[in-house]
Every structure is written in structure tokens, then in C-alpha cells.
mmCIF file of C-alpha atoms in Angstrom:
data_model
loop_
_atom_site.group_PDB
_atom_site.id
_atom_site.type_symbol
_atom_site.label_atom_id
_atom_site.label_comp_id
_atom_site.label_asym_id
_atom_site.label_seq_id
_atom_site.Cartn_x
_atom_site.Cartn_y
_atom_site.Cartn_z
ATOM 1 C CA UNK Y 1 72.368 -157.543 -88.474
ATOM 2 C CA UNK Y 2 68.820 -157.374 -87.571
ATOM 3 C CA UNK Y 3 66.186 -158.087 -89.900
ATOM 4 C CA UNK Y 4 65.965 -153.753 -90.896
ATOM 5 C CA UNK Y 5 69.249 -152.892 -91.871
ATOM 6 C CA UNK Y 6 70.058 -153.367 -95.177
ATOM 7 C CA UNK Y 7 73.351 -152.761 -97.248
ATOM 8 C CA UNK Y 8 73.460 -151.090 -101.021
ATOM 9 C CA UNK Y 9 77.389 -152.563 -101.702
ATOM 10 C CA UNK Y 10 77.174 -151.799 -105.513
ATOM 11 C CA UNK Y 11 80.348 -148.900 -106.929
ATOM 12 C CA UNK Y 12 78.689 -148.493 -109.781
ATOM 13 C CA UNK Y 13 76.142 -146.244 -107.307
ATOM 14 C CA UNK Y 14 75.898 -144.255 -103.947
ATOM 15 C CA UNK Y 15 76.755 -145.933 -100.505
ATOM 16 C CA UNK Y 16 73.436 -147.264 -99.155
ATOM 17 C CA UNK Y 17 72.613 -148.378 -96.101
ATOM 18 C CA UNK Y 18 69.234 -148.539 -93.365
ATOM 19 C CA UNK Y 19 70.812 -147.905 -89.625
ATOM 20 C CA UNK Y 20 67.700 -148.780 -87.591
ATOM 21 C CA UNK Y 21 66.687 -146.745 -84.441
ATOM 22 C CA UNK Y 22 67.624 -149.338 -81.981
ATOM 23 C CA UNK Y 23 71.096 -148.336 -82.988
ATOM 24 C CA UNK Y 24 71.064 -144.967 -81.843
ATOM 25 C CA UNK Y 25 72.865 -143.905 -79.289
ATOM 26 C CA UNK Y 26 70.160 -142.399 -76.921
ATOM 27 C CA UNK Y 27 72.328 -141.059 -73.663
ATOM 28 C CA UNK Y 28 76.326 -141.112 -73.488
ATOM 29 C CA UNK Y 29 78.413 -143.577 -72.589
ATOM 30 C CA UNK Y 30 78.629 -142.278 -68.704
ATOM 31 C CA UNK Y 31 75.014 -142.762 -68.195
ATOM 32 C CA UNK Y 32 75.688 -146.150 -69.871
ATOM 33 C CA UNK Y 33 77.802 -147.350 -67.540
ATOM 34 C CA UNK Y 34 81.220 -146.843 -69.759
ATOM 35 C CA UNK Y 35 84.365 -143.938 -68.875
ATOM 36 C CA UNK Y 36 83.716 -141.731 -72.407
ATOM 37 C CA UNK Y 37 86.786 -143.962 -73.949
ATOM 38 C CA UNK Y 38 85.468 -146.645 -73.340
ATOM 39 C CA UNK Y 39 83.052 -147.526 -76.283
ATOM 40 C CA UNK Y 40 84.045 -148.782 -79.649
ATOM 41 C CA UNK Y 41 86.067 -148.849 -82.220
ATOM 42 C CA UNK Y 42 85.861 -149.923 -85.499
ATOM 43 C CA UNK Y 43 89.490 -149.468 -87.685
ATOM 44 C CA UNK Y 44 89.736 -150.156 -90.685
ATOM 45 C CA UNK Y 45 93.691 -149.496 -93.248
ATOM 46 C CA UNK Y 46 93.392 -148.549 -96.610
ATOM 47 C CA UNK Y 47 95.616 -151.164 -97.532
ATOM 48 C CA UNK Y 48 93.786 -154.367 -95.704
ATOM 49 C CA UNK Y 49 91.411 -157.079 -95.814
ATOM 50 C CA UNK Y 50 89.733 -156.172 -92.809
ATOM 51 C CA UNK Y 51 88.954 -155.169 -90.394
ATOM 52 C CA UNK Y 52 90.028 -154.605 -86.114
ATOM 53 C CA UNK Y 53 87.584 -154.083 -83.472
ATOM 54 C CA UNK Y 54 88.554 -152.748 -80.269
ATOM 55 C CA UNK Y 55 87.671 -150.637 -77.216
ATOM 56 C CA UNK Y 56 88.222 -146.638 -77.766
ATOM 57 C CA UNK Y 57 90.904 -146.542 -74.975
ATOM 58 C CA UNK Y 58 93.362 -148.811 -77.687
ATOM 59 C CA UNK Y 59 94.176 -145.965 -79.732
ATOM 60 C CA UNK Y 60 97.714 -145.236 -78.745
ATOM 61 C CA UNK Y 61 98.491 -148.266 -79.063
ATOM 62 C CA UNK Y 62 96.668 -148.155 -83.084
ATOM 63 C CA UNK Y 63 99.180 -145.568 -84.015
ATOM 64 C CA UNK Y 64 102.688 -144.670 -84.768
ATOM 65 C CA UNK Y 65 105.268 -142.751 -82.901
ATOM 66 C CA UNK Y 66 105.865 -139.727 -84.877
ATOM 67 C CA UNK Y 67 102.067 -139.343 -85.733
ATOM 68 C CA UNK Y 68 100.243 -135.953 -85.396
ATOM 69 C CA UNK Y 69 96.113 -135.963 -84.894
ATOM 70 C CA UNK Y 70 94.989 -132.931 -85.498
ATOM 71 C CA UNK Y 71 92.291 -132.106 -83.569
ATOM 72 C CA UNK Y 72 89.451 -129.232 -83.166
ATOM 73 C CA UNK Y 73 88.940 -127.129 -80.433
ATOM 74 C CA UNK Y 74 85.502 -125.548 -80.658
ATOM 75 C CA UNK Y 75 83.484 -125.540 -78.498
ATOM 76 C CA UNK Y 76 79.487 -125.927 -77.815
ATOM 77 C CA UNK Y 77 77.429 -123.764 -76.999
ATOM 78 C CA UNK Y 78 74.239 -123.994 -76.062
ATOM 79 C CA UNK Y 79 72.133 -123.115 -79.559
ATOM 80 C CA UNK Y 80 68.843 -123.823 -78.689
ATOM 81 C CA UNK Y 81 66.221 -121.713 -78.056
ATOM 82 C CA UNK Y 82 62.049 -121.752 -76.667
ATOM 83 C CA UNK Y 83 60.745 -118.754 -78.448
ATOM 84 C CA UNK Y 84 57.507 -117.874 -78.784
ATOM 85 C CA UNK Y 85 55.369 -116.707 -81.986
ATOM 86 C CA UNK Y 86 53.002 -113.430 -82.894
ATOM 87 C CA UNK Y 87 50.456 -115.319 -82.108
ATOM 88 C CA UNK Y 88 52.104 -116.694 -78.781
ATOM 89 C CA UNK Y 89 52.788 -120.086 -79.993
ATOM 90 C CA UNK Y 90 55.753 -121.859 -78.400
ATOM 91 C CA UNK Y 91 58.559 -122.052 -81.223
ATOM 92 C CA UNK Y 92 61.914 -123.784 -81.059
ATOM 93 C CA UNK Y 93 64.870 -122.175 -82.003
ATOM 94 C CA UNK Y 94 68.264 -123.979 -83.431
ATOM 95 C CA UNK Y 95 70.103 -120.967 -83.950
ATOM 96 C CA UNK Y 96 73.269 -122.006 -86.264
ATOM 97 C CA UNK Y 97 77.047 -120.318 -86.760
ATOM 98 C CA UNK Y 98 77.161 -116.272 -87.298
ATOM 99 C CA UNK Y 99 76.550 -115.633 -90.888
ATOM 100 C CA UNK Y 100 79.129 -113.304 -92.872
ATOM 101 C CA UNK Y 101 75.510 -112.367 -94.655
ATOM 102 C CA UNK Y 102 73.638 -108.443 -94.692
ATOM 103 C CA UNK Y 103 70.383 -110.614 -94.403
ATOM 104 C CA UNK Y 104 70.764 -111.784 -90.871
ATOM 105 C CA UNK Y 105 74.261 -112.594 -89.239
ATOM 106 C CA UNK Y 106 73.516 -115.916 -87.830
ATOM 107 C CA UNK Y 107 71.431 -118.841 -89.901
ATOM 108 C CA UNK Y 108 68.118 -120.772 -87.574
ATOM 109 C CA UNK Y 109 65.896 -123.167 -87.455
ATOM 110 C CA UNK Y 110 62.848 -123.559 -85.937
ATOM 111 C CA UNK Y 111 61.447 -126.743 -85.269
ATOM 112 C CA UNK Y 112 57.700 -127.891 -83.299
ATOM 113 C CA UNK Y 113 58.432 -128.294 -79.215
ATOM 114 C CA UNK Y 114 57.557 -131.676 -78.489
ATOM 115 C CA UNK Y 115 57.463 -133.437 -75.267
ATOM 116 C CA UNK Y 116 60.551 -135.170 -75.567
ATOM 117 C CA UNK Y 117 63.725 -133.456 -78.868
ATOM 118 C CA UNK Y 118 61.840 -130.925 -80.528
ATOM 119 C CA UNK Y 119 60.947 -132.443 -83.747
ATOM 120 C CA UNK Y 120 61.207 -130.309 -87.315
ATOM 121 C CA UNK Y 121 57.381 -129.297 -89.631
ATOM 122 C CA UNK Y 122 56.224 -131.519 -92.031
ATOM 123 C CA UNK Y 123 56.884 -129.916 -96.316
ATOM 124 C CA UNK Y 124 54.772 -126.899 -95.754
ATOM 125 C CA UNK Y 125 54.171 -126.615 -92.055
ATOM 126 C CA UNK Y 126 56.940 -124.536 -91.223
ATOM 127 C CA UNK Y 127 56.159 -120.650 -89.685
ATOM 128 C CA UNK Y 128 59.292 -119.895 -91.258
ATOM 129 C CA UNK Y 129 58.231 -116.263 -93.253
ATOM 130 C CA UNK Y 130 60.326 -113.517 -93.646
ATOM 131 C CA UNK Y 131 59.660 -110.576 -91.151
ATOM 132 C CA UNK Y 132 58.622 -112.631 -88.694
ATOM 133 C CA UNK Y 133 59.900 -112.507 -85.464
ATOM 134 C CA UNK Y 134 60.370 -115.129 -83.390
ATOM 135 C CA UNK Y 135 60.187 -113.383 -79.166
ATOM 136 C CA UNK Y 136 62.907 -115.081 -77.736
ATOM 137 C CA UNK Y 137 64.109 -115.255 -74.006
ATOM 138 C CA UNK Y 138 65.569 -112.622 -70.971
ATOM 139 C CA UNK Y 139 63.929 -109.907 -73.968
ATOM 140 C CA UNK Y 140 65.688 -110.747 -77.018
ATOM 141 C CA UNK Y 141 63.813 -111.213 -80.115
ATOM 142 C CA UNK Y 142 65.069 -112.545 -83.971
ATOM 143 C CA UNK Y 143 64.372 -111.644 -86.808
ATOM 144 C CA UNK Y 144 63.982 -113.950 -89.287
ATOM 145 C CA UNK Y 145 64.501 -112.384 -93.215
ATOM 146 C CA UNK Y 146 65.552 -114.878 -96.369
ATOM 147 C CA UNK Y 147 65.533 -118.630 -96.583
ATOM 148 C CA UNK Y 148 69.229 -119.507 -97.164
ATOM 149 C CA UNK Y 149 67.580 -123.324 -97.057
ATOM 150 C CA UNK Y 150 64.173 -124.495 -96.523
ATOM 151 C CA UNK Y 151 64.771 -125.679 -93.080
ATOM 152 C CA UNK Y 152 67.077 -122.871 -92.176
ATOM 153 C CA UNK Y 153 67.051 -119.040 -93.371
ATOM 154 C CA UNK Y 154 68.508 -116.403 -92.172
ATOM 155 C CA UNK Y 155 68.027 -113.871 -88.985
ATOM 156 C CA UNK Y 156 68.966 -111.146 -87.036
ATOM 157 C CA UNK Y 157 69.353 -111.631 -83.614
ATOM 158 C CA UNK Y 158 68.430 -108.409 -80.499
ATOM 159 C CA UNK Y 159 69.850 -108.964 -77.456
ATOM 160 C CA UNK Y 160 69.372 -107.555 -74.592
ATOM 161 C CA UNK Y 161 72.046 -105.889 -72.859
ATOM 162 C CA UNK Y 162 74.272 -107.885 -71.020
ATOM 163 C CA UNK Y 163 73.902 -107.729 -67.092
ATOM 164 C CA UNK Y 164 76.152 -105.665 -65.423
ATOM 165 C CA UNK Y 165 79.551 -106.917 -63.612
ATOM 166 C CA UNK Y 166 80.588 -105.413 -60.249
ATOM 167 C CA UNK Y 167 83.753 -106.367 -60.431
ATOM 168 C CA UNK Y 168 84.318 -104.951 -64.091
ATOM 169 C CA UNK Y 169 85.947 -100.984 -64.202
ATOM 170 C CA UNK Y 170 84.022 -99.109 -66.350
ATOM 171 C CA UNK Y 171 84.454 -97.321 -69.358
ATOM 172 C CA UNK Y 172 83.302 -94.733 -72.131
ATOM 173 C CA UNK Y 173 83.549 -97.565 -75.088
ATOM 174 C CA UNK Y 174 80.076 -97.743 -76.674
ATOM 175 C CA UNK Y 175 79.261 -102.304 -76.934
ATOM 176 C CA UNK Y 176 79.684 -103.365 -80.923
ATOM 177 C CA UNK Y 177 75.741 -104.837 -82.265
ATOM 178 C CA UNK Y 178 74.277 -107.078 -80.776
ATOM 179 C CA UNK Y 179 73.659 -108.637 -84.212
ATOM 180 C CA UNK Y 180 77.108 -107.716 -85.273
ATOM 181 C CA UNK Y 181 78.660 -111.475 -85.490
ATOM 182 C CA UNK Y 182 82.771 -110.139 -83.937
ATOM 183 C CA UNK Y 183 81.367 -109.525 -81.660
ATOM 184 C CA UNK Y 184 80.600 -113.325 -80.541
ATOM 185 C CA UNK Y 185 81.497 -112.584 -76.113
ATOM 186 C CA UNK Y 186 78.076 -110.569 -75.739
ATOM 187 C CA UNK Y 187 76.191 -113.665 -77.972
ATOM 188 C CA UNK Y 188 78.436 -116.144 -75.951
ATOM 189 C CA UNK Y 189 76.527 -115.240 -72.084
ATOM 190 C CA UNK Y 190 73.447 -115.028 -73.000
ATOM 191 C CA UNK Y 191 73.216 -118.637 -74.271
ATOM 192 C CA UNK Y 192 74.856 -119.596 -71.063
ATOM 193 C CA UNK Y 193 71.737 -117.939 -69.245
ATOM 194 C CA UNK Y 194 69.187 -119.052 -71.571
ATOM 195 C CA UNK Y 195 70.683 -121.854 -74.085
ATOM 196 C CA UNK Y 196 69.837 -125.561 -73.685
ATOM 197 C CA UNK Y 197 71.997 -128.100 -75.886
ATOM 198 C CA UNK Y 198 71.420 -128.755 -79.403
ATOM 199 C CA UNK Y 199 69.041 -132.926 -79.246
ATOM 200 C CA UNK Y 200 66.879 -134.808 -81.602
ATOM 201 C CA UNK Y 201 64.462 -137.219 -81.083
ATOM 202 C CA UNK Y 202 67.356 -140.444 -80.554
ATOM 203 C CA UNK Y 203 68.236 -139.658 -77.922
ATOM 204 C CA UNK Y 204 66.296 -140.220 -74.819
ATOM 205 C CA UNK Y 205 66.288 -136.822 -73.300
ATOM 206 C CA UNK Y 206 68.176 -133.909 -72.460
ATOM 207 C CA UNK Y 207 71.610 -133.197 -71.004
ATOM 208 C CA UNK Y 208 73.599 -130.813 -69.830
ATOM 209 C CA UNK Y 209 75.982 -128.968 -72.290
ATOM 210 C CA UNK Y 210 78.975 -130.239 -70.418
ATOM 211 C CA UNK Y 211 77.691 -133.659 -71.966
ATOM 212 C CA UNK Y 212 78.941 -131.867 -75.605
ATOM 213 C CA UNK Y 213 81.805 -130.969 -74.665
ATOM 214 C CA UNK Y 214 85.328 -132.578 -76.150
ATOM 215 C CA UNK Y 215 88.246 -132.975 -74.059
ATOM 216 C CA UNK Y 216 89.796 -130.038 -76.213
ATOM 217 C CA UNK Y 217 87.156 -127.777 -76.124
ATOM 218 C CA UNK Y 218 88.324 -124.277 -75.679
ATOM 219 C CA UNK Y 219 86.692 -122.076 -78.540
ATOM 220 C CA UNK Y 220 82.948 -121.322 -78.000
ATOM 221 C CA UNK Y 221 81.462 -121.782 -81.300
ATOM 222 C CA UNK Y 222 79.961 -125.023 -82.110
ATOM 223 C CA UNK Y 223 75.604 -124.587 -82.382
ATOM 224 C CA UNK Y 224 76.713 -128.667 -82.234
ATOM 225 C CA UNK Y 225 79.692 -130.322 -80.816
ATOM 226 C CA UNK Y 226 82.098 -132.057 -83.714
ATOM 227 C CA UNK Y 227 81.384 -135.575 -81.458
ATOM 228 C CA UNK Y 228 84.919 -137.710 -83.254
ATOM 229 C CA UNK Y 229 86.976 -136.171 -80.084
ATOM 230 C CA UNK Y 230 84.598 -136.691 -77.280
ATOM 231 C CA UNK Y 231 86.066 -140.508 -76.780
ATOM 232 C CA UNK Y 232 89.004 -138.603 -76.041
ATOM 233 C CA UNK Y 233 89.657 -138.062 -71.987
ATOM 234 C CA UNK Y 234 92.912 -136.654 -69.776
ATOM 235 C CA UNK Y 235 94.154 -140.009 -70.185
ATOM 236 C CA UNK Y 236 94.212 -141.249 -73.736
ATOM 237 C CA UNK Y 237 95.965 -138.138 -73.943
ATOM 238 C CA UNK Y 238 98.376 -138.477 -71.948
ATOM 239 C CA UNK Y 239 99.210 -141.910 -73.479
ATOM 240 C CA UNK Y 240 99.500 -140.683 -76.744
ATOM 241 C CA UNK Y 241 102.341 -137.771 -75.822
ATOM 242 C CA UNK Y 242 104.479 -140.624 -74.111
ATOM 243 C CA UNK Y 243 103.631 -143.129 -77.064
ATOM 244 C CA UNK Y 244 105.146 -140.147 -79.419
ATOM 245 C CA UNK Y 245 101.579 -138.915 -80.680
ATOM 246 C CA UNK Y 246 101.880 -136.032 -81.652
ATOM 247 C CA UNK Y 247 98.333 -133.776 -80.883
ATOM 248 C CA UNK Y 248 97.028 -130.343 -82.822
ATOM 249 C CA UNK Y 249 94.572 -128.057 -82.981
ATOM 250 C CA UNK Y 250 92.500 -126.511 -85.537
ATOM 251 C CA UNK Y 251 89.187 -124.313 -84.314
ATOM 252 C CA UNK Y 252 85.904 -124.875 -86.682
ATOM 253 C CA UNK Y 253 82.838 -124.252 -85.882
ATOM 254 C CA UNK Y 254 79.889 -125.824 -86.908
ATOM 255 C CA UNK Y 255 76.667 -125.397 -87.829
ATOM 256 C CA UNK Y 256 73.701 -127.523 -87.300
ATOM 257 C CA UNK Y 257 73.357 -130.506 -88.830
ATOM 258 C CA UNK Y 258 69.491 -131.964 -89.121
ATOM 259 C CA UNK Y 259 69.945 -135.560 -89.561
ATOM 260 C CA UNK Y 260 65.970 -135.238 -90.515
ATOM 261 C CA UNK Y 261 67.870 -133.316 -93.008
ATOM 262 C CA UNK Y 262 70.236 -134.279 -96.400
ATOM 263 C CA UNK Y 263 71.921 -131.002 -97.182
ATOM 264 C CA UNK Y 264 75.663 -130.027 -98.567
ATOM 265 C CA UNK Y 265 77.456 -128.438 -95.946
ATOM 266 C CA UNK Y 266 77.593 -124.652 -96.763
ATOM 267 C CA UNK Y 267 80.382 -121.916 -94.989
ATOM 268 C CA UNK Y 268 81.455 -122.672 -91.953
ATOM 269 C CA UNK Y 269 84.678 -120.439 -89.731
ATOM 270 C CA UNK Y 270 87.733 -121.707 -89.316
ATOM 271 C CA UNK Y 271 91.155 -121.495 -87.902
ATOM 272 C CA UNK Y 272 94.879 -123.543 -89.358
ATOM 273 C CA UNK Y 273 97.254 -122.016 -86.394
ATOM 274 C CA UNK Y 274 100.236 -121.073 -87.631
ATOM 275 C CA UNK Y 275 102.017 -123.933 -86.019
ATOM 276 C CA UNK Y 276 99.427 -126.491 -87.018
ATOM 277 C CA UNK Y 277 100.424 -125.163 -89.700
ATOM 278 C CA UNK Y 278 104.326 -126.883 -89.404
ATOM 279 C CA UNK Y 279 103.799 -129.616 -87.552
ATOM 280 C CA UNK Y 280 101.772 -131.032 -89.879
ATOM 281 C CA UNK Y 281 103.965 -129.639 -92.950
ATOM 282 C CA UNK Y 282 107.343 -131.300 -90.885
ATOM 283 C CA UNK Y 283 105.608 -134.040 -89.804
ATOM 284 C CA UNK Y 284 104.992 -134.775 -93.485
ATOM 285 C CA UNK Y 285 108.404 -134.239 -94.692
ATOM 286 C CA UNK Y 286 109.068 -136.795 -92.145
ATOM 287 C CA UNK Y 287 107.042 -139.454 -93.025
ATOM 288 C CA UNK Y 288 104.700 -139.342 -90.059
ATOM 289 C CA UNK Y 289 101.185 -139.947 -90.927
ATOM 290 C CA UNK Y 290 98.375 -137.220 -90.402
ATOM 291 C CA UNK Y 291 95.620 -138.448 -88.757
ATOM 292 C CA UNK Y 292 92.369 -135.684 -88.652
ATOM 293 C CA UNK Y 293 89.960 -136.291 -85.903
ATOM 294 C CA UNK Y 294 86.798 -135.228 -87.577
ATOM 295 C CA UNK Y 295 85.199 -134.858 -90.509
ATOM 296 C CA UNK Y 296 85.064 -130.688 -89.208
ATOM 297 C CA UNK Y 297 89.714 -131.196 -89.227
ATOM 298 C CA UNK Y 298 89.184 -132.695 -92.360
ATOM 299 C CA UNK Y 299 87.358 -129.821 -93.722
ATOM 300 C CA UNK Y 300 89.861 -127.186 -92.753
ATOM 301 C CA UNK Y 301 92.988 -128.579 -93.322
ATOM 302 C CA UNK Y 302 92.515 -128.899 -96.801
ATOM 303 C CA UNK Y 303 90.293 -124.858 -96.729
ATOM 304 C CA UNK Y 304 94.030 -124.352 -96.749
ATOM 305 C CA UNK Y 305 95.560 -126.765 -98.369
ATOM 306 C CA UNK Y 306 96.851 -125.540 -101.160
ATOM 307 C CA UNK Y 307 97.010 -127.043 -105.003
ATOM 308 C CA UNK Y 308 100.278 -128.041 -103.825
ATOM 309 C CA UNK Y 309 100.297 -129.563 -101.248
ATOM 310 C CA UNK Y 310 101.254 -127.416 -98.627
ATOM 311 C CA UNK Y 311 98.981 -126.099 -95.465
ATOM 312 C CA UNK Y 312 99.377 -122.683 -94.347
ATOM 313 C CA UNK Y 313 97.960 -120.856 -91.103
ATOM 314 C CA UNK Y 314 94.536 -119.504 -92.428
ATOM 315 C CA UNK Y 315 91.594 -117.398 -90.862
ATOM 316 C CA UNK Y 316 87.926 -117.357 -92.456
ATOM 317 C CA UNK Y 317 85.050 -118.810 -93.620
ATOM 318 C CA UNK Y 318 84.575 -122.237 -96.089
ATOM 319 C CA UNK Y 319 82.772 -123.997 -98.946
ATOM 320 C CA UNK Y 320 85.045 -126.379 -99.387
ATOM 321 C CA UNK Y 321 83.178 -129.751 -100.113
ATOM 322 C CA UNK Y 322 85.213 -132.922 -100.424
ATOM 323 C CA UNK Y 323 84.002 -135.573 -102.424
ATOM 324 C CA UNK Y 324 86.168 -138.303 -104.404
ATOM 325 C CA UNK Y 325 86.646 -136.671 -107.074
ATOM 326 C CA UNK Y 326 88.509 -133.910 -105.525
ATOM 327 C CA UNK Y 327 90.174 -135.527 -102.743
ATOM 328 C CA UNK Y 328 92.828 -134.978 -100.312
ATOM 329 C CA UNK Y 329 95.912 -133.123 -99.930
ATOM 330 C CA UNK Y 330 97.326 -133.253 -96.395
ATOM 331 C CA UNK Y 331 94.520 -135.393 -94.320
ATOM 332 C CA UNK Y 332 96.105 -139.327 -94.545
ATOM 333 C CA UNK Y 333 93.454 -140.967 -91.759
ATOM 334 C CA UNK Y 334 90.284 -140.338 -89.857
ATOM 335 C CA UNK Y 335 88.852 -140.496 -87.009
ATOM 336 C CA UNK Y 336 84.646 -139.861 -86.896
ATOM 337 C CA UNK Y 337 82.105 -141.176 -86.181
ATOM 338 C CA UNK Y 338 79.339 -143.024 -87.778
ATOM 339 C CA UNK Y 339 77.321 -140.926 -90.065
ATOM 340 C CA UNK Y 340 74.263 -141.334 -91.437
ATOM 341 C CA UNK Y 341 72.846 -142.163 -94.756
ATOM 342 C CA UNK Y 342 72.957 -139.660 -98.104
ATOM 343 C CA UNK Y 343 75.010 -137.557 -95.513
ATOM 344 C CA UNK Y 344 77.420 -135.577 -97.339
ATOM 345 C CA UNK Y 345 79.912 -136.619 -94.553
ATOM 346 C CA UNK Y 346 80.231 -139.856 -96.981
ATOM 347 C CA UNK Y 347 81.930 -137.983 -100.359
ATOM 348 C CA UNK Y 348 84.355 -136.882 -97.705
ATOM 349 C CA UNK Y 349 84.667 -140.081 -96.175
ATOM 350 C CA UNK Y 350 85.462 -142.121 -99.106
ATOM 351 C CA UNK Y 351 88.574 -138.947 -100.322
ATOM 352 C CA UNK Y 352 90.098 -140.525 -97.264
ATOM 353 C CA UNK Y 353 89.738 -143.835 -96.957
ATOM 354 C CA UNK Y 354 88.665 -145.420 -100.509
ATOM 355 C CA UNK Y 355 85.838 -146.407 -102.069
ATOM 356 C CA UNK Y 356 86.159 -150.369 -101.291
ATOM 357 C CA UNK Y 357 87.380 -150.418 -97.483
ATOM 358 C CA UNK Y 358 83.915 -147.570 -97.203
ATOM 359 C CA UNK Y 359 81.916 -150.528 -98.041
ATOM 360 C CA UNK Y 360 84.182 -152.587 -95.518
ATOM 361 C CA UNK Y 361 83.702 -150.774 -92.938
ATOM 362 C CA UNK Y 362 79.732 -149.732 -93.236
ATOM 363 C CA UNK Y 363 78.625 -152.857 -93.350
ATOM 364 C CA UNK Y 364 80.746 -154.962 -90.919
ATOM 365 C CA UNK Y 365 79.719 -151.547 -88.172
ATOM 366 C CA UNK Y 366 75.843 -153.387 -88.836
ATOM 367 C CA UNK Y 367 76.585 -157.062 -88.901
ATOM 368 C CA UNK Y 368 78.069 -155.865 -84.740
ATOM 369 C CA UNK Y 369 75.915 -153.399 -83.657
ATOM 370 C CA UNK Y 370 77.299 -150.025 -83.724
ATOM 371 C CA UNK Y 371 75.759 -147.562 -82.668
ATOM 372 C CA UNK Y 372 75.627 -144.293 -84.848
ATOM 373 C CA UNK Y 373 75.270 -140.463 -83.729
ATOM 374 C CA UNK Y 374 77.532 -137.961 -81.699
ATOM 375 C CA UNK Y 375 77.210 -140.467 -78.455
ATOM 376 C CA UNK Y 376 78.021 -142.901 -80.312
ATOM 377 C CA UNK Y 377 80.701 -145.846 -80.756
ATOM 378 C CA UNK Y 378 83.860 -144.230 -84.300
ATOM 379 C CA UNK Y 379 85.605 -145.197 -87.118
ATOM 380 C CA UNK Y 380 89.337 -144.782 -87.132
ATOM 381 C CA UNK Y 381 90.506 -145.061 -91.110
ATOM 382 C CA UNK Y 382 94.213 -145.421 -91.581
ATOM 383 C CA UNK Y 383 95.997 -145.500 -94.297
ATOM 384 C CA UNK Y 384 97.720 -148.621 -94.118
#
């Protein structure tokens, strides 16, 4: 731990620590000479006094036959766009998840372009206001309607007609509104042509959208990568299967979660398919452990779990905030990245792992210089 890193582990206070800038992962593992599964993984057990240091490739050996990993199969959208204000001033637009609200079908964040990553506007200087129209590439525009938080705004997106596909059959059907959140394919096609991956100032350059996809990515919809699953490779998944560890999907589309803003989580679209719900029930009945891959998987599973602990298939929006007081009903363990100080996800981690283990892991991660953020190292929290 460097001199700029401090931790406060007072049991009566919030978990506090400082992450020095040099512990931010600035590039993907592959650009640092590692395989995706070559990153480090700190393992902590709730009923044990010590932590262990591993490579992620060791994961199959650390789990038991009959364990179940629940993964988020949401794929990351290139959700950052370059725009212009009415006076011609450049502005960056980060597009968040679709939102079921009459004030606007999407949440957006306006950011200040720089020579590197777009930066947040200093307080009181953002150009965002009701009625502001931002011109976007390809003839699109975003009309801001009302604030959602000081950072995020409701917006109505007006997208151009998709270019004709000569291979597609002619259809007399009238296309749905381009701002209809039930018509994501038009937005996905637009972003594929004009968007880029959202990045923040700790990364060293823009990386292609492929760097922000996990091996499980199948359902486009996330503004930012469900990054806990990034270290998985086809080889890792094959070794898990050979070990007798099962893998089941959920879908939760993430919004923008700027590291400069410590906000509570907001509504996100999720789906727990019937086969996953039934498999979770079977694993728990047989004494196996349900281990969520990422906080998004925890949120989806717990949103679909009733007070009796029974997980049911679900498809909708969740506003669930998981805290130690609320606790968890389905999840036994968690594979997760390292979170920012004051992040609301730390409360979820405490609900899963308990305060003593969480303190121990973060102390060790700082001491051994684990890397933070989406290209960084990971933490495996197990019950035993």
C-alpha cells in the first residue's frame, strides 16, 4: 500500500478507503501481456480468517462440483456519442439504459469533451436544461426534457431511418417510433454505426467495443460492461464444466454509473428466465452454492426472489437496493470487481459477504496492489 492509500475499518462507520491513481487498470489485460483469465483474483471466505491470492484461471479449482455460477449475458452497447449544442459547441453524450417514463424513453449524461476521455462538468456548469436539443451524428438528435438526477436527464431520442437492407424482404408494416423503448433494434443499429464504448479518465485511450464484451454477451443493452465476467474465457468455461460447476444466465442491462458520482442504483431492465430459476431452486435443494458473477447478477436474482426465498422467472424493471439490513435470499457467494469508495455496491457486498470479510479483502487488495475498474482484478467472496 502506498502512502496515499488509507483505510478506515471502524466497525461503527462506513467502509472507507482511498484508491491511489496507479491502481486503476488503464488497459485491458490483453494489452498488458496477459490472457483475460490471467488477471489476479483475491479469494475470501466468510467463515475463514485469511484471504488467498490466485490468478483467475484458478477459478474452477476453487469451486465445488454442484456449484452454480449465475452470469449476466447482457452485451455492451457503444453508448458514447459525439454531439453538438445549438450554438455548435461540442458535447459528449453518454446514453444510459432505456427508461419507461413519459418524460423520455432514455436517460442521458452530457459530458465535456477533452483530448482524452470525456469529463464530467463542474457543478453548475452543465449545459443540460429542459428543452435542450443536442444534434447527434447521422441526423439524430436528443431532446432533454427533465432532470432525473443532477447528472442524468430524461431525453427523447429521434433517430434517422435505418439505411435500407437490400437483402431484407419488402414489408408494408409501419416501423415503430424510433424513441420507442420497445424497439431497441433500431437504436442498436444506430449505435453500431455512430457510437463508441463509454470510457473514463483512468483508461489510457479508446478501446474497441470488443474489449468491453464478455464471453457470455448475447443480449445487447448495457451502457457499461458487466465487468465481473470479463476474465472468463472459453477455456475457463470448459474447465468449469469438466469440474461439474454449472453456469446459468440472467439478463440485466446496466446504465451509466459514472465513477465521479456516488448515486444509489436506479431502475434497470432485467430478466430471469424460467430454466435459470428452476436450476437455482434445484441447486439450493441439493446443497449446492449459488454464486453470482457481478453485482448485476445479484440484483437480478434478488429482485426475482420472494420473501420465502423462492426464485421465480421474472421480466421487468427493478429498483431494488440491496443493503445489509435487507440481506440476500438466493445468493451464497459473489465474484466481483473492486469498487470505488462510497459506491452503493459496497452495501450489496456487505450483505453477501459480511462486514469483517469485506474489510479484510479491501485491506489486502490495497496492500497487494490489486487493480481497480473494468479492466482490473477481481474478488471472489465465498461462504466457506
